[in-house]
XYZ file of C-alpha atoms in Angstrom:
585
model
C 0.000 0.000 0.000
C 2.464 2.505 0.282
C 4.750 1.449 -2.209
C 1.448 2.051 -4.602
C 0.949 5.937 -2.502
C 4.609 6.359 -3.000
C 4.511 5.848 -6.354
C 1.330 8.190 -6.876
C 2.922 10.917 -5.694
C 5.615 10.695 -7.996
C 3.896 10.465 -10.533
C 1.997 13.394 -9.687
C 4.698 15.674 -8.566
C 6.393 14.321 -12.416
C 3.394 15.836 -14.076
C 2.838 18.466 -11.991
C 6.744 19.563 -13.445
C 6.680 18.319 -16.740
C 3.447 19.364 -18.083
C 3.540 22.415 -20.690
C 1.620 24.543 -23.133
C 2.305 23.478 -26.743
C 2.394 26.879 -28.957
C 1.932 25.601 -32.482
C -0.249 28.306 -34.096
C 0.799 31.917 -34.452
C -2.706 33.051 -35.892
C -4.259 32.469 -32.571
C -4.179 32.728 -28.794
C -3.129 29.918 -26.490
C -4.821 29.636 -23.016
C -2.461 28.724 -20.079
C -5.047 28.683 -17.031
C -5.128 25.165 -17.329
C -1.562 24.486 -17.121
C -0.407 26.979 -14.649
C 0.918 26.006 -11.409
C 0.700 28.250 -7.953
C 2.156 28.172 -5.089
C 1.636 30.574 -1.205
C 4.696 32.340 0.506
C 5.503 34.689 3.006
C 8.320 36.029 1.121
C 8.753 37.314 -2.677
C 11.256 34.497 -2.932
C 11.211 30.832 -2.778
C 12.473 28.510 -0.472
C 12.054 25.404 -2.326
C 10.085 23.741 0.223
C 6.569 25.381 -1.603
C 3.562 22.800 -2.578
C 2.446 23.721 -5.631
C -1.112 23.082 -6.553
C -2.998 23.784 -10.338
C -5.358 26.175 -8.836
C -5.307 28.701 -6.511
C -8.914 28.256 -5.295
C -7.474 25.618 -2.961
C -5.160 27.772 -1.666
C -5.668 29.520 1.448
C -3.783 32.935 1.256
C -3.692 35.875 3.398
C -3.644 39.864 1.443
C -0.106 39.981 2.577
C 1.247 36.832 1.421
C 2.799 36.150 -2.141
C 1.121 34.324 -4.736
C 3.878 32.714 -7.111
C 2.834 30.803 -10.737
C 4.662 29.548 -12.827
C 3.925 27.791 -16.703
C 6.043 26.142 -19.188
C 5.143 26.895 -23.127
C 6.719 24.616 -25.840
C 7.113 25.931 -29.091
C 6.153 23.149 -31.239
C 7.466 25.458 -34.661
C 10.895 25.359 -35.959
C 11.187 28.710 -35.752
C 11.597 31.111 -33.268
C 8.173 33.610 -32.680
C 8.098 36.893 -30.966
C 4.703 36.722 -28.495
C 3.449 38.571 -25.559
C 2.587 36.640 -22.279
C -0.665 38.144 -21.446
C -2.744 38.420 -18.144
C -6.329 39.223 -18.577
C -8.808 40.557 -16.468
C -6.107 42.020 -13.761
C -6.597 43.332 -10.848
C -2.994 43.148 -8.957
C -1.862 45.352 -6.741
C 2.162 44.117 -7.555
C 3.492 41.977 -10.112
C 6.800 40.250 -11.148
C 6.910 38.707 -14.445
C 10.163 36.460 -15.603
C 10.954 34.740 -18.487
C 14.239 33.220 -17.338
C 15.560 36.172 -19.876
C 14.028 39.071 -18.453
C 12.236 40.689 -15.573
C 9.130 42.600 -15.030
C 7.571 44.688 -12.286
C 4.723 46.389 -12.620
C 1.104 46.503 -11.246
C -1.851 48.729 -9.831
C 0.053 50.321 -7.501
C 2.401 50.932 -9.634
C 2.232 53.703 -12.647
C 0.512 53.186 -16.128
C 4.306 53.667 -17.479
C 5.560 51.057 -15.644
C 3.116 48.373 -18.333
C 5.884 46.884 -20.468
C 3.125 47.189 -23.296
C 1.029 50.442 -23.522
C -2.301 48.470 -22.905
C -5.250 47.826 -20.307
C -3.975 44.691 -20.060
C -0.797 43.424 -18.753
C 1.479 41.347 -21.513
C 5.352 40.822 -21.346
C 7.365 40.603 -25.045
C 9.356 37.634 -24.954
C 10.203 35.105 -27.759
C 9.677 31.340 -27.945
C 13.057 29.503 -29.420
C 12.275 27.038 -31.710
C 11.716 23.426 -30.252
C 12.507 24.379 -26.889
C 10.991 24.919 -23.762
C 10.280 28.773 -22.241
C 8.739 28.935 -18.469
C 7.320 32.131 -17.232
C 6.947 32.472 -13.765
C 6.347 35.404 -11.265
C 4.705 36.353 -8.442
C 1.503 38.846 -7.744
C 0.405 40.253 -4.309
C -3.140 42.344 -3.117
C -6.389 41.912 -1.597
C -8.298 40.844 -4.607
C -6.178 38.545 -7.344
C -8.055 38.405 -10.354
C -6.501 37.035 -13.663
C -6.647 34.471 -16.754
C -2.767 33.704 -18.765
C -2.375 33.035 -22.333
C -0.234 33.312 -24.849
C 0.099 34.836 -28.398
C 1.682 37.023 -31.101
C 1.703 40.963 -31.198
C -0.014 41.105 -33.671
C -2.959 38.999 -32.686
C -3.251 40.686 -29.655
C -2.771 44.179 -31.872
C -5.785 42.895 -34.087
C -7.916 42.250 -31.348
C -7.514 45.573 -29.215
C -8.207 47.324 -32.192
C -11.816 45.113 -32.718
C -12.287 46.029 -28.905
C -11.590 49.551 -28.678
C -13.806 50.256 -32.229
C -16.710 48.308 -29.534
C -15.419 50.402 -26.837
C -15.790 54.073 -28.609
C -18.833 53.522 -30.131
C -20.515 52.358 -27.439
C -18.467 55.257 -24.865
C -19.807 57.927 -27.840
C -23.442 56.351 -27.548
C -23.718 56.608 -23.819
C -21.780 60.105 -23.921
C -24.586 61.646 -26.550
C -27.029 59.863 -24.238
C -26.006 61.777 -21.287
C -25.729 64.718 -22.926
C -29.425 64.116 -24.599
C -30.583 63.468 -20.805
C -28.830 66.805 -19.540
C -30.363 68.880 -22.390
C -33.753 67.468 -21.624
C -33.223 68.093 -17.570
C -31.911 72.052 -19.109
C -35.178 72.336 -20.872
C -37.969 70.886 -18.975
C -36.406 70.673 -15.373
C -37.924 67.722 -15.230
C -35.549 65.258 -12.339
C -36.501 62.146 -14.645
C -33.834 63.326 -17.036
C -31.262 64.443 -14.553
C -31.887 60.947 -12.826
C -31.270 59.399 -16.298
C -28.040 61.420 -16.823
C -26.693 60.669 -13.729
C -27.525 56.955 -14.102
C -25.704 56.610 -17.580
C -22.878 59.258 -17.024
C -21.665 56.394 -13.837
C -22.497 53.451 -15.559
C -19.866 54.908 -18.094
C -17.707 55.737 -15.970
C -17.543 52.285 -14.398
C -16.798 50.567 -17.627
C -14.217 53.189 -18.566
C -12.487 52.377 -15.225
C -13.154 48.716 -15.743
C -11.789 48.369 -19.109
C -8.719 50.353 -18.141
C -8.409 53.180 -19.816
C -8.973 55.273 -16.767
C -5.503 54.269 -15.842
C -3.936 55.366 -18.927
C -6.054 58.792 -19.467
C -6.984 60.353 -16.317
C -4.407 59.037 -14.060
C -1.057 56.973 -14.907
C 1.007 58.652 -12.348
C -1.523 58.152 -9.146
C -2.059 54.352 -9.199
C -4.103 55.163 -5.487
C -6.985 56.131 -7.284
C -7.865 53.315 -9.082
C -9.635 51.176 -5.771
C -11.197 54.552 -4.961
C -12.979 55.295 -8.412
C -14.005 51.717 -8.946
C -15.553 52.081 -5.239
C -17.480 55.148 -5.806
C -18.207 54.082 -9.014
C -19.763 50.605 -8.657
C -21.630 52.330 -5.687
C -22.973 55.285 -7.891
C -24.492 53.004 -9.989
C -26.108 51.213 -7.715
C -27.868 54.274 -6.103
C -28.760 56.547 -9.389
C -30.417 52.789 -10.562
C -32.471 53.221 -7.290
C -33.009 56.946 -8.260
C -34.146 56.230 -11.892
C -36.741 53.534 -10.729
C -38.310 55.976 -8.324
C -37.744 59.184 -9.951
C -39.610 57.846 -12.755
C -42.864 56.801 -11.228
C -42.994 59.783 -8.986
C -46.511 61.964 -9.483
C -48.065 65.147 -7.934
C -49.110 64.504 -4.485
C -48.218 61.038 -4.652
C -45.421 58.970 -3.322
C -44.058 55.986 -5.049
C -44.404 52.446 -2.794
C -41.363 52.181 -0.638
C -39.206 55.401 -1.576
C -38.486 56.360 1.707
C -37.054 53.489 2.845
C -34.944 52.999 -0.112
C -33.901 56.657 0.298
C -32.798 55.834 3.810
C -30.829 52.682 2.115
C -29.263 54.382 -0.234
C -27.794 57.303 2.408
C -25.864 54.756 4.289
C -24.851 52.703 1.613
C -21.205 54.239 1.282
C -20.936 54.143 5.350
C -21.589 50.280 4.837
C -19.044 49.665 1.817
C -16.188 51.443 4.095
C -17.419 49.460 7.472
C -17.022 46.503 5.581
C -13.779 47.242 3.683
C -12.132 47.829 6.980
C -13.359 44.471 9.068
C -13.857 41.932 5.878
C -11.332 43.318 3.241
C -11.905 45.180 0.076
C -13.127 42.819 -2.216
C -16.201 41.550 0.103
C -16.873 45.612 -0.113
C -16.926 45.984 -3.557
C -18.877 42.985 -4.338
C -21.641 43.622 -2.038
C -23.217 46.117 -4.513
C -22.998 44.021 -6.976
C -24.559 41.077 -5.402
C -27.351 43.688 -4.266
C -28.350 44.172 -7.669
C -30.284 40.987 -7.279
C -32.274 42.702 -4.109
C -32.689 45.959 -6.576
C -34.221 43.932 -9.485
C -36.897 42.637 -6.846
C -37.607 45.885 -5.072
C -37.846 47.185 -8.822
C -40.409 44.747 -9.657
C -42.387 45.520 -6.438
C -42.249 48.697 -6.875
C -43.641 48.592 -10.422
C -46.140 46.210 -10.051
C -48.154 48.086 -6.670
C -47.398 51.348 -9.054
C -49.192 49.778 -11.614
C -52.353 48.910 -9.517
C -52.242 52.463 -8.239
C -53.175 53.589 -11.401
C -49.424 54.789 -12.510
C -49.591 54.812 -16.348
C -45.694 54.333 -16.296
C -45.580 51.641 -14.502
C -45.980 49.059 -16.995
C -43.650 51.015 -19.720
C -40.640 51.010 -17.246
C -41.210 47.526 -17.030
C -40.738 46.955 -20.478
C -38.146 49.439 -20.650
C -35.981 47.764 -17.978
C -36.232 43.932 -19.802
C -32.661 44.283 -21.307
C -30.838 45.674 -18.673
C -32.374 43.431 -16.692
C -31.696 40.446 -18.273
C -27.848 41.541 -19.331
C -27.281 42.584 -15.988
C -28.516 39.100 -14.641
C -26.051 37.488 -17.398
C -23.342 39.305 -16.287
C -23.573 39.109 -12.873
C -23.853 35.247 -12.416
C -20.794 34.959 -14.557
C -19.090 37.242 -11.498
C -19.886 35.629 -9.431
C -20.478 32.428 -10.339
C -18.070 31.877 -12.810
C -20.341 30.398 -14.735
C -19.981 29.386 -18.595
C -22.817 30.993 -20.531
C -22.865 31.271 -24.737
C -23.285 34.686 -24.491
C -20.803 37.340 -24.453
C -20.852 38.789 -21.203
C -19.246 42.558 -21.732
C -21.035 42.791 -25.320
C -24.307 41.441 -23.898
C -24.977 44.032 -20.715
C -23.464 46.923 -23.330
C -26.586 46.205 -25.576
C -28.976 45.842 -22.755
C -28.113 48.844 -21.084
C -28.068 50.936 -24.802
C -31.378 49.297 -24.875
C -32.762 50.373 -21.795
C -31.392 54.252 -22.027
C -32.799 54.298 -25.417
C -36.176 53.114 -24.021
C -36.315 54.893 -21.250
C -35.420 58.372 -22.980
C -38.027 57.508 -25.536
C -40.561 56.893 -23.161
C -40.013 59.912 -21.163
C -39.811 62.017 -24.252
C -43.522 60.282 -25.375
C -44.684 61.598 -21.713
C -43.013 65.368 -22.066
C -44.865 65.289 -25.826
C -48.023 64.275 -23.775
C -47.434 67.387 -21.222
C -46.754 70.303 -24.016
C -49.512 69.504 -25.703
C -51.750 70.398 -23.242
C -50.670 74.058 -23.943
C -49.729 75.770 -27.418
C -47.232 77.595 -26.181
C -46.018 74.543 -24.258
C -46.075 72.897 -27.664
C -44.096 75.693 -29.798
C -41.213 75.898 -27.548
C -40.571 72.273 -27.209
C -41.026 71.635 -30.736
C -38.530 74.460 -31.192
C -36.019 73.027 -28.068
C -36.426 69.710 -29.981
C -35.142 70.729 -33.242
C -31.985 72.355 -31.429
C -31.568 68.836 -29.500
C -31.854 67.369 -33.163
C -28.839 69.564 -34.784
C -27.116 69.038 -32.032
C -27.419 65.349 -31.714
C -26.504 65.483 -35.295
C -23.338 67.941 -35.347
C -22.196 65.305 -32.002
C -22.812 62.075 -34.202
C -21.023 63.373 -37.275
C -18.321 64.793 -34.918
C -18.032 61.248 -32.935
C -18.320 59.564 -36.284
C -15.451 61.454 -38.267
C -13.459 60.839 -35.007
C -13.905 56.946 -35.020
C -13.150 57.165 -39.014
C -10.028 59.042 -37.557
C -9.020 56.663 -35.120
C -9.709 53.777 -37.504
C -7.416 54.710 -40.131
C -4.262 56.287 -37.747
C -4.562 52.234 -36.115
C -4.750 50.840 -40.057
C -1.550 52.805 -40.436
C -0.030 51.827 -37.731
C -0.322 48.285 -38.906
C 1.226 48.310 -41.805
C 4.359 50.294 -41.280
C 7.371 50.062 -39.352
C 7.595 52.676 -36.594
C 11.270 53.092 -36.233
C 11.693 53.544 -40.584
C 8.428 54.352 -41.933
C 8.635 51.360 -44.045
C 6.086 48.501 -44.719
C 6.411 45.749 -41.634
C 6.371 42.340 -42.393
C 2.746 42.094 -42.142
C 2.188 44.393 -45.163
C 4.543 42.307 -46.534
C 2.730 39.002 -46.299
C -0.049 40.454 -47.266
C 1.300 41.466 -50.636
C 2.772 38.056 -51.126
C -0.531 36.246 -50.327
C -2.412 38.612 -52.815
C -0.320 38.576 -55.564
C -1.600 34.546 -56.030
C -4.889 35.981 -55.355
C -6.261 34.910 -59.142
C -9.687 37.218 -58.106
C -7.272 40.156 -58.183
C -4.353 39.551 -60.184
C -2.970 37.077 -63.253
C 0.863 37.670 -62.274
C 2.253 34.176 -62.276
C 5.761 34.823 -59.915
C 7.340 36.635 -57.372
C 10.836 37.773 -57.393
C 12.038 38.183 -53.653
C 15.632 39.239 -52.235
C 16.266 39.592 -48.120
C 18.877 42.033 -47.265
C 21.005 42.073 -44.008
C 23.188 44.350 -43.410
C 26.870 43.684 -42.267
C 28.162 43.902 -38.497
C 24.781 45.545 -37.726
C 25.676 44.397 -33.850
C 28.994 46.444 -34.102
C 27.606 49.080 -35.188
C 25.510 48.891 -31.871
C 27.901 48.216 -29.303
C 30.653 50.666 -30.781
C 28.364 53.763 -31.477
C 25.010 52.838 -29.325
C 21.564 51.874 -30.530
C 20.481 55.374 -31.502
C 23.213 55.608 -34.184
C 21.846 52.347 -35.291
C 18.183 53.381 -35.649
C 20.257 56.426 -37.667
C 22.000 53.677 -40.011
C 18.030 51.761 -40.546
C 16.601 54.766 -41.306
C 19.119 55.668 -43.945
C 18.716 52.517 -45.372
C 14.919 53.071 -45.440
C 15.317 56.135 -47.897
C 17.424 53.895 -49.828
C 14.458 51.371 -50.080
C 11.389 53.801 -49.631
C 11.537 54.527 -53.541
C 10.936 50.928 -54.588
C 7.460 50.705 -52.828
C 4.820 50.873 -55.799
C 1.330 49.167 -56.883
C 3.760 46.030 -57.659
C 6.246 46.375 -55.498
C 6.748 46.251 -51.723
C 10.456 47.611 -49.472
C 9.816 46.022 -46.047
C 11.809 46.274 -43.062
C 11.552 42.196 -42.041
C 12.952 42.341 -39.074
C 16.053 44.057 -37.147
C 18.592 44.804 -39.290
C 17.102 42.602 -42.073
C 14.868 43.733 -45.059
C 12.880 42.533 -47.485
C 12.048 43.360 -51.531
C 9.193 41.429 -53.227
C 8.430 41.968 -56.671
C 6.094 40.806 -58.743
C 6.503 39.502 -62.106
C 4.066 39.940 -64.712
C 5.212 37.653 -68.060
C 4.040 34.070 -67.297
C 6.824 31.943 -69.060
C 9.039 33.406 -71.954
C 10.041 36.745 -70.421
C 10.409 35.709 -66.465
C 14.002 35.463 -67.107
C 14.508 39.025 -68.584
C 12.351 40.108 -65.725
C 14.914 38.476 -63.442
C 17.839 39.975 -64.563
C 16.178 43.494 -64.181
C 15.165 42.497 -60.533
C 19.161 41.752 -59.898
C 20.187 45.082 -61.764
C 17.976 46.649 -59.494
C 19.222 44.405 -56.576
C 22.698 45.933 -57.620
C 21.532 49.672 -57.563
C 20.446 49.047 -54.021
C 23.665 46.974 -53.029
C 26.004 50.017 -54.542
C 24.020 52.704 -52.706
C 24.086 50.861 -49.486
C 28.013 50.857 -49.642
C 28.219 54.479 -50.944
C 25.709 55.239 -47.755
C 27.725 57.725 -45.453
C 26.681 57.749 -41.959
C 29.087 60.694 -40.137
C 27.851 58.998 -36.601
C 29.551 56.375 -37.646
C 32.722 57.935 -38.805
C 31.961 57.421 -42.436
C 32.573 53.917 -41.901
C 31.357 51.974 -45.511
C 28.460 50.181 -45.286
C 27.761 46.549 -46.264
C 25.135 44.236 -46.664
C 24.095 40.676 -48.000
C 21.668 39.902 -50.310
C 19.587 36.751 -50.970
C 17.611 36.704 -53.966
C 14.940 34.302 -55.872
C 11.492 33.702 -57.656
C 8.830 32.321 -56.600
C 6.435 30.295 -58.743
C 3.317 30.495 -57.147
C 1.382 30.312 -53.941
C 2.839 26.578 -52.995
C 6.265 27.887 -53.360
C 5.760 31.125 -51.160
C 7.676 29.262 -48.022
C 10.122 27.470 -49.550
C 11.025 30.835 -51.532
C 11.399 32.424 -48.618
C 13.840 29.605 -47.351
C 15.721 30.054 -50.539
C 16.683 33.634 -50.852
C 17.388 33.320 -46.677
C 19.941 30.147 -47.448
C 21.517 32.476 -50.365
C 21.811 35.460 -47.782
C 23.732 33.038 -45.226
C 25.873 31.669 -48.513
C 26.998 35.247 -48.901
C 27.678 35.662 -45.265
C 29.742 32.671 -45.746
C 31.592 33.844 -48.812
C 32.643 36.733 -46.871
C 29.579 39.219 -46.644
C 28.601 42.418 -49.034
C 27.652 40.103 -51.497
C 24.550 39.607 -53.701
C 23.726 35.770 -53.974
C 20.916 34.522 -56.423
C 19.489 31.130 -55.454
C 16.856 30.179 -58.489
């Protein structure tokens, strides 16, 4: 019998060690919850005496202790791939990031510049060598630990912030121009219904633009305190202005809605109760107990509504209605919070349409019941037909404005996508791209490629002797070298480094591909000759060289191999003593 437990345990503790990630697709993002390992300590370092366990819900941890994690990620590719490991969701006071190369710190409490990628998230550039192992590992402290790990490249991450933040502005610019609808209406009529609904939307903004993290970037990356604070008071505003809608809403003359004073008297020591139970629970018990009492606020709500209703209240059973999406988003959302439960809806996306849907309702239906009031007067009736065409142009002259501003946006991101920030140059995705098209028979008939990779010569010296900003001064005068070359059928990328990359494409299918060929290596030639007659007086007008790798590729099945060729005829030319241009076809 314990020869058998014995044995179980070493096989356990062998998996627990040996188990790993495998990385085999760069087009998409590998999850690493699964395979992460964690481990309590009193101490930012390890003793070696730590039991590690697969999950930290097992773990019993106190808000000063250390969680550590660690994960192992195989790159399955025979190449190496630039990637960023990324925690999602965070909400970490301190972190340490390693991956055996380099070392992170950063963190809430730290400042927004201290992100080792300008992003709500926190990722960590590193690169996965090819067939080989690569273990990140780190340790996070703070009252509430929130987080998921994966893995993927900069550009897929790059791809999908720029899908999110396109969600993210036009639903921040509908809310905004809902608020400022709301305030306009409050201006005009003084009616508190529309100041209620301002309020209401303006913090339920506000919470997702401190939940999504770009309060941390905008308002304040150098005062890391705030952030607890304005999640606090802003969970807790919406909360109470939700209250203040429902009863603001059905209020009449000389009547008072069912149960507002004792929600009144709630909602006053609310705050008093988050920071009583802050200071003897811990934080996040405080900030999720208005979230879990939007359970008791969608029953009082349907109280409330329903006695309304049998009162006689005419707007009872609209704000009913009007409240169905919110409701039901809100309900979504909250369960997976809390519950951490799977549902096949998207949770953000979901309670972002709801609550669109319910503002839009519930201006609509308080608009249909100022109509109602002006219309009992002609006066009444002129000036808010005249205060409504105002609201109109200016509802307008805001959506054009918020609309040319998203078009703005879009296309400054497109650029920055396809060109190289350091040399202005395409990047290597621009590059592909042009490769994969040119086979593309729906938009062109060209039947090969002619494609040369260029490295330049003792690059690294040039780095240590003069320092990397003379180097970015030698890439960028290679870029005006190449920045002429760039037409309709030809693309000058910057590949990589100190590497770069010329595809052409050739046009004559059979007879003529070899005249085309030579003019690509005269060409290949012009560029080799002004790279060495490049003078660089950083560098003390030291010449210039660089190797070139040239050949053609026959169509889409040849596009890697091709690739592999003019790469092998670069390192021939290394070989044969560098500054050389080497044909391989």
């Amino acid at each position: 019998m314990l020869r058998i437990l014995f044995a179980w345990l070493v096989i356990a503790c062998f998996c627990q060690t040996a188990n790993a990630a495998n990385f085999n697709d760069p087009q998409s993002m590998l999850s690493l919850d699964s395979d992460v390992v964690f481990a309590v300590s009193n101490s930012a370092e390890l003793t070696g005496d730590e039991q590690w366990f697969y999950s930290a819900d097992v773990i019993e941890r106190a808000p000063s202790q250390y969680l550590h994690f660690k994960v192992r990620v195989f790159n399955q590719l025979d190449t190496q791939v630039p990637v960023w490991f990324s925690i999602s969701f965070p909400a970490i006071k301190r972190l340490t990031v390693t991956d055996g190369t380099k070392r992170w710190v950063t963190g809430d409490s730290l400042p927004f510049s201290s992100r080792p990628v300008n992003a709500p998230n926190y990722h960590f550039p590193s690169i996965l060598p090819p067939s080989a192992y690569t273990e990140f590992s780190g340790t996070m402290t703070g009252e509430i630990l929130r987080y998921s790990f994966s893995v993927a490249t900069p550009e897929y991450y790059s791809n999908l912030y720029m899908k999110t933040l396109q969600r993210d502005m036009a639903f921040f610019g509908a809310m905004g121009l809902l608020t400022v609808l709301c305030t306009l209406g409050f201006i005009a009529s003084r009616n508190l219904v529309f100041l209620s609904f301002a309020s209401f939307i303006f913090t339920i903004t506000f919470w997702f633009f401190r939940v999504f993290g770009y309060a941390f970037e905008l308002l304040w990356p150098n005062t890391p305190s705030l952030n607890d604070i304005s999640y606090a008071v802003s969970i807790y505003s919406v909360l109470i202005t939700a209250f203040w809608v429902l009863f603001q809403t059905l209020a009449r003359d000389n009547h008072e809605v069912y149960g507002a004073k004792p929600v009144k008297r709630f909602c006053a020591i609310l705050p008093f109760m988050g920071i009583l139970l802050w200071q003897s629970v811990g934080l996040d018990s405080a900030l999720k107990l208005p979230v879990i009492l939007f359970f008791p606020f969608l029953l009082i709500a349907g109280i409330t509504i329903f006695v309304e209703h049998k009162r006689g209240s005419d707007r009872a059973k609209w704000l009913a209605a009007a409240m169905l999406p919110v409701t039901f988003s809100t309900l979504v959302l909250t369960v997976i919070a809390l519950f951490e439960v799977e549902l096949y809806l998207e949770p953000i996306a979901t309670f972002m349409t709801g609550l669109v849907m319910t503002c839009l309702f519930m201006v609509a239906l308080t608009a249909n019941y100022m109509v109602k009031v002006v219309q009992r007067e002609r006066d009444a009736q002129k000036e808010a037909a005249q205060l409504k065409s105002e609201q109109t142009f200016k509802l307008e002259a805001l959506v054009r404005e918020r609309t040319l501003a998203l078009e703005q946006t879009n296309s400054a991101l497109a650029e920055l996508a396809s060109k190289d920030s350091l040399t202005e140059l395409p990047n290597r995705r621009t590059l592909d791209l042009f490769v994969d098209k040119t086979f593309d028979k729906t938009l062109h008939d060209h039947a090969a490629l002619a494609i040369a990779l260029i490295d330049l010569d003792h690059f690294k010296s040039i780095n240590d002797t003069f320092g990397h900003n003379v180097g970015d001064e030698v890439l960028k005068g290679i870029a005006n070298i190449l920045a002429p070359l760039n037409n309709a059928d030809q693309v000058a990328a910057r590949y990589g480094g100190e590497e770069f990359a010329i595809a052409k494409r050739v046009t004559q299918p059979n007879g003529n591909q070899s005249s085309e060929a030579e003019e690509f290596a005269k060409q290949l030639e012009i560029v080799h000759r002004a790279i060495n007659q490049l003078a660089i007086a950083s560098i003390d007008d030291r010449k210039l060289g660089a190797c070139i790798g040239w050949t053609l590729c026959k169509g889409s099945d040849d596009i890697v191999e091709a690739f592999r060729r003019a790469d092998k005829a670069l390192y021939v030319a290394k070989d044969k003593g560098r500054n050389l241009i080497i044909p391989a076809l």
